PDB file of C-alpha atoms in Angstrom:
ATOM      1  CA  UNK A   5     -12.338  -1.296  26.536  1.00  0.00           C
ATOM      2  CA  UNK A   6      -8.644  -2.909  26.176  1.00  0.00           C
ATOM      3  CA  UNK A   7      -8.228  -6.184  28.508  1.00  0.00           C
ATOM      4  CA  UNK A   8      -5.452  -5.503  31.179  1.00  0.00           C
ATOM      5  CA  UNK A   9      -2.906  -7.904  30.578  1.00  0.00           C
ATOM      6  CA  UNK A  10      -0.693  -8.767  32.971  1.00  0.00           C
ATOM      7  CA  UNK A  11       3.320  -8.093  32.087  1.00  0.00           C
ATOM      8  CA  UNK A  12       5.023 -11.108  34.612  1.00  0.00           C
ATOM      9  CA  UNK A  13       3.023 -14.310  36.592  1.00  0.00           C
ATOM     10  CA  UNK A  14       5.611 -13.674  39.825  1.00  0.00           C
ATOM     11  CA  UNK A  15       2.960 -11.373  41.218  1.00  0.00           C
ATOM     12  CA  UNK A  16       1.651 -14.616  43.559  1.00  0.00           C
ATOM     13  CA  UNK A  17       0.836 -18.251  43.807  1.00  0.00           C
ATOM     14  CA  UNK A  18      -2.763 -17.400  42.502  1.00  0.00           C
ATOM     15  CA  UNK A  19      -1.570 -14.672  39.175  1.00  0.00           C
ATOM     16  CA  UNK A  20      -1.803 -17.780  36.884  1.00  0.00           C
ATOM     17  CA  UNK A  21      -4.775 -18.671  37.491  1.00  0.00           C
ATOM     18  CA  UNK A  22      -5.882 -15.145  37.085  1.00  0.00           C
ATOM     19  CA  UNK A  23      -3.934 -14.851  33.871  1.00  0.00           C
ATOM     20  CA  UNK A  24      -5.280 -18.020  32.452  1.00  0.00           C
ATOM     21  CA  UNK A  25      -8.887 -16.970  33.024  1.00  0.00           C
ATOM     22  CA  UNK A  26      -8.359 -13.593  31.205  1.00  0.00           C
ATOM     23  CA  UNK A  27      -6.824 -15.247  28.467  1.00  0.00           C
ATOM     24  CA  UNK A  28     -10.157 -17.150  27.624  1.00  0.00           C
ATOM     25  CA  UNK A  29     -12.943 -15.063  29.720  1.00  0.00           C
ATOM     26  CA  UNK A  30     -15.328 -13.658  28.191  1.00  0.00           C
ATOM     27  CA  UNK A  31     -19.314 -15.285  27.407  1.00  0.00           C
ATOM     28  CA  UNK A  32     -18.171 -17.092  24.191  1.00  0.00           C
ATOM     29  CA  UNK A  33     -14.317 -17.751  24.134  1.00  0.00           C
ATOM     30  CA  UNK A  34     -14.688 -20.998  26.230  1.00  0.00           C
ATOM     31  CA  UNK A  35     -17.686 -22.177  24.195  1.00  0.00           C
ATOM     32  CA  UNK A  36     -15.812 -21.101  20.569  1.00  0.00           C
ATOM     33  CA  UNK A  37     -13.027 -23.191  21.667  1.00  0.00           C
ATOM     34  CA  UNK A  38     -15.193 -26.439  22.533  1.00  0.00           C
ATOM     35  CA  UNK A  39     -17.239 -26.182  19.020  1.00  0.00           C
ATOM     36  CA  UNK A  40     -13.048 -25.920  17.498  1.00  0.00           C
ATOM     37  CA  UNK A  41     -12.454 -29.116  19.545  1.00  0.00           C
ATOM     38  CA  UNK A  42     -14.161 -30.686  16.613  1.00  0.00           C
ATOM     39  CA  UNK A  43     -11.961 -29.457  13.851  1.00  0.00           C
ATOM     40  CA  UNK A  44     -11.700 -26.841  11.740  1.00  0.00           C
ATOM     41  CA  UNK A  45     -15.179 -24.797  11.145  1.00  0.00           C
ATOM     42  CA  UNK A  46     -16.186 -21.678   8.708  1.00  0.00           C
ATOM     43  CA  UNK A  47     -17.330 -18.390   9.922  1.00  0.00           C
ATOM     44  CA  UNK A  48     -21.283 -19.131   9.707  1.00  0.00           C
ATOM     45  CA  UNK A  49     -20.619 -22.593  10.907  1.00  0.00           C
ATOM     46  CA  UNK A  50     -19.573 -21.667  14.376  1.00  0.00           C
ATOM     47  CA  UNK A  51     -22.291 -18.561  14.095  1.00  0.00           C
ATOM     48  CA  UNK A  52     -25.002 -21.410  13.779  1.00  0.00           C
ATOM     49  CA  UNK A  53     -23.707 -23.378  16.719  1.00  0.00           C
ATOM     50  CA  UNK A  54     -24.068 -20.402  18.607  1.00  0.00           C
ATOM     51  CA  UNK A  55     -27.409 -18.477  17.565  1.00  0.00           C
ATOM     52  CA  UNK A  56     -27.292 -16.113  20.664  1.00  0.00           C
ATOM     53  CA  UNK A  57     -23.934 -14.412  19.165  1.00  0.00           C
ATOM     54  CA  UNK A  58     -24.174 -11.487  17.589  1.00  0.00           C
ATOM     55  CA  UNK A  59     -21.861 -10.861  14.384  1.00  0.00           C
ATOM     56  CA  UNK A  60     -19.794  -8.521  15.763  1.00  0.00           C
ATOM     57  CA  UNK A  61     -19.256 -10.196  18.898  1.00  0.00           C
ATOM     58  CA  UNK A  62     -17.742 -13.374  17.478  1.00  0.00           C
ATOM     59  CA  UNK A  63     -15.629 -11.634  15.344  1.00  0.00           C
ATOM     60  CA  UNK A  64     -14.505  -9.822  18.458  1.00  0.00           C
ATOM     61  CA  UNK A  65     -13.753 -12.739  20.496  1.00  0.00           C
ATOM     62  CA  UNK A  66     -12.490 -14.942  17.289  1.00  0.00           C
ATOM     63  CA  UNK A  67      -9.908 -11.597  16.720  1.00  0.00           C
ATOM     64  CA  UNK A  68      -9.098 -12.224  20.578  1.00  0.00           C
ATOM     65  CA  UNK A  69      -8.222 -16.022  20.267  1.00  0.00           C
ATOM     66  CA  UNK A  70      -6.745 -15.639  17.320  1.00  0.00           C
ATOM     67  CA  UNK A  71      -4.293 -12.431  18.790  1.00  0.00           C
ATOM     68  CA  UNK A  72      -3.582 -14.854  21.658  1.00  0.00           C
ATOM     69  CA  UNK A  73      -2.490 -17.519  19.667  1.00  0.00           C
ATOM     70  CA  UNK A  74      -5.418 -20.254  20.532  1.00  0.00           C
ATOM     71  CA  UNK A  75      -6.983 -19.895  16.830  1.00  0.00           C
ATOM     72  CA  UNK A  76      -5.837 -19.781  13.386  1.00  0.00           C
ATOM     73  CA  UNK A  77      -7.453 -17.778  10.647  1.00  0.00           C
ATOM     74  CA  UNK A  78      -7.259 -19.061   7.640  1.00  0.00           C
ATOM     75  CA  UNK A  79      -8.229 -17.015   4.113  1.00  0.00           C
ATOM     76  CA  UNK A  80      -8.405 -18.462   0.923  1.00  0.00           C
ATOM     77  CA  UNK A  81      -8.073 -16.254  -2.279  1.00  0.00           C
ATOM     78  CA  UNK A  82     -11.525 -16.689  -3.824  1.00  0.00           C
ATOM     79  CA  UNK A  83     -14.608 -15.483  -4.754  1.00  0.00           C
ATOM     80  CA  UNK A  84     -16.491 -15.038  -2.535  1.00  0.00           C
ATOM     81  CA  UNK A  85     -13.988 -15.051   0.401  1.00  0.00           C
ATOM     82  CA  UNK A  86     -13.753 -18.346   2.151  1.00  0.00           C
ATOM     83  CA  UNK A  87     -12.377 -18.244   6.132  1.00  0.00           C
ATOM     84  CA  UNK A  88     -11.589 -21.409   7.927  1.00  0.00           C
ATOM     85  CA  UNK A  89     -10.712 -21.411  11.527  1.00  0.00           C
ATOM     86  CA  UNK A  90      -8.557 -23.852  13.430  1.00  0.00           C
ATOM     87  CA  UNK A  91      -7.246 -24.639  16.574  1.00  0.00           C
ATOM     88  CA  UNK A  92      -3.482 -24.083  16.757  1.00  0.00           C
ATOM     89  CA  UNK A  93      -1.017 -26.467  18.757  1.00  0.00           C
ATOM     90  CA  UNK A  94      -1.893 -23.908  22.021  1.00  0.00           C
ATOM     91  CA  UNK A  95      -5.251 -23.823  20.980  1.00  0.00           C
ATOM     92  CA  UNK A  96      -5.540 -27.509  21.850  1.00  0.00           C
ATOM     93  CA  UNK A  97      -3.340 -27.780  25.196  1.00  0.00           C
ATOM     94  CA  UNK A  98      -7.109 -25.968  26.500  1.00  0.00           C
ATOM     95  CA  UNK A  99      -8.835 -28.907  25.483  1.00  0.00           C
ATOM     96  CA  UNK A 100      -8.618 -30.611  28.880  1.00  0.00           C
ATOM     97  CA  UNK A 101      -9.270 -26.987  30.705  1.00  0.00           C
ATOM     98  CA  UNK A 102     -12.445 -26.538  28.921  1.00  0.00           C
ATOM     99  CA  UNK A 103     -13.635 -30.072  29.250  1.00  0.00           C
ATOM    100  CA  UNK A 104     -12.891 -30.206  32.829  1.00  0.00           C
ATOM    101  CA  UNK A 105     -15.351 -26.885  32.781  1.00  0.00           C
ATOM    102  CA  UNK A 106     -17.989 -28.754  30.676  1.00  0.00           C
ATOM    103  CA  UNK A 107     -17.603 -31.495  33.132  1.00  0.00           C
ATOM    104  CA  UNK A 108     -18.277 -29.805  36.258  1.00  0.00           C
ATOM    105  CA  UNK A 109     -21.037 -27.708  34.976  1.00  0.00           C
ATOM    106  CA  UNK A 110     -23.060 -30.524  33.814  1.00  0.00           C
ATOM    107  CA  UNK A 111     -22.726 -31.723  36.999  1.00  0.00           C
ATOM    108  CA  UNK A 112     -23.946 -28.453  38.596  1.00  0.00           C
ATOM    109  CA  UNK A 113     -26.345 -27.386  36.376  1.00  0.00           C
ATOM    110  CA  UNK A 114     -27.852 -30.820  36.933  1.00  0.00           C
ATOM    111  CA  UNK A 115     -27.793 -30.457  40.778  1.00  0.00           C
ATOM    112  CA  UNK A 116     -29.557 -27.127  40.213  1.00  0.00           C
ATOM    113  CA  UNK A 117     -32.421 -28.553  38.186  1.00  0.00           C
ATOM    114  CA  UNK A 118     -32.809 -31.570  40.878  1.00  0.00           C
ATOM    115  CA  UNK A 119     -32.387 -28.933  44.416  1.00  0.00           C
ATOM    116  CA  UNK A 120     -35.245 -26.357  42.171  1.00  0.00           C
ATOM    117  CA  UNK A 121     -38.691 -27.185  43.620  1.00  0.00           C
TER     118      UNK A 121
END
């Protein structure tokens, strides 16, 4: 099912917000992007960060960054075919998004585990 996109951000005060979070929702988009922080990584290298991922689904959501301008694919002409992905200059202005996300879930995953009896 195609993502709605939205055309214009004059909707309201809040349509940013909403049109930030649909630019990088999804399970894995936010947690593909961290691993990218690093540098540049190889198909199977971000599949082994991530062993819950299925194939299909990280090719799905790499397709999605990379549509949106947050990733670049990069293919070299060998045998066998070598992909690199990278970050692009956009890629990176998310870097203080998603670490402001890692931030305050460590902090509330850790209040979970000390409020669980």
């Amino acid at each position: 099912m195609p993502r709605i996109r939205h055309k214009s951000l004059d909707c309201s005060p809040g349509c940013a917000v909403e049109a930030t979070l649909q630019l990088i929702d999804g399970k894995w988009k936010g947690v593909i992007l961290y691993h990218l922080f690093e540098g540049t990584l190889r198909f199977n290298a971000i599949r082994k960060r991530l062993p819950n991922i299925t194939q299909r689904m990280l090719t799905a959501q790499l397709r999605e960054l990379e549509h949106d301008g947050f990733v670049l694919r990069t293919v070299y002409p060998e045998v066998p075919p070598k992909v690199e992905y990278s970050l692009t200059a956009r890629g990176r202005t998310l870097e203080p998004v998603i670490m402001a996300l890692k931030k305050w879930g460590d902090e509330q995953t850790e209040f979970v585990h000390r409020e669980t009896p």
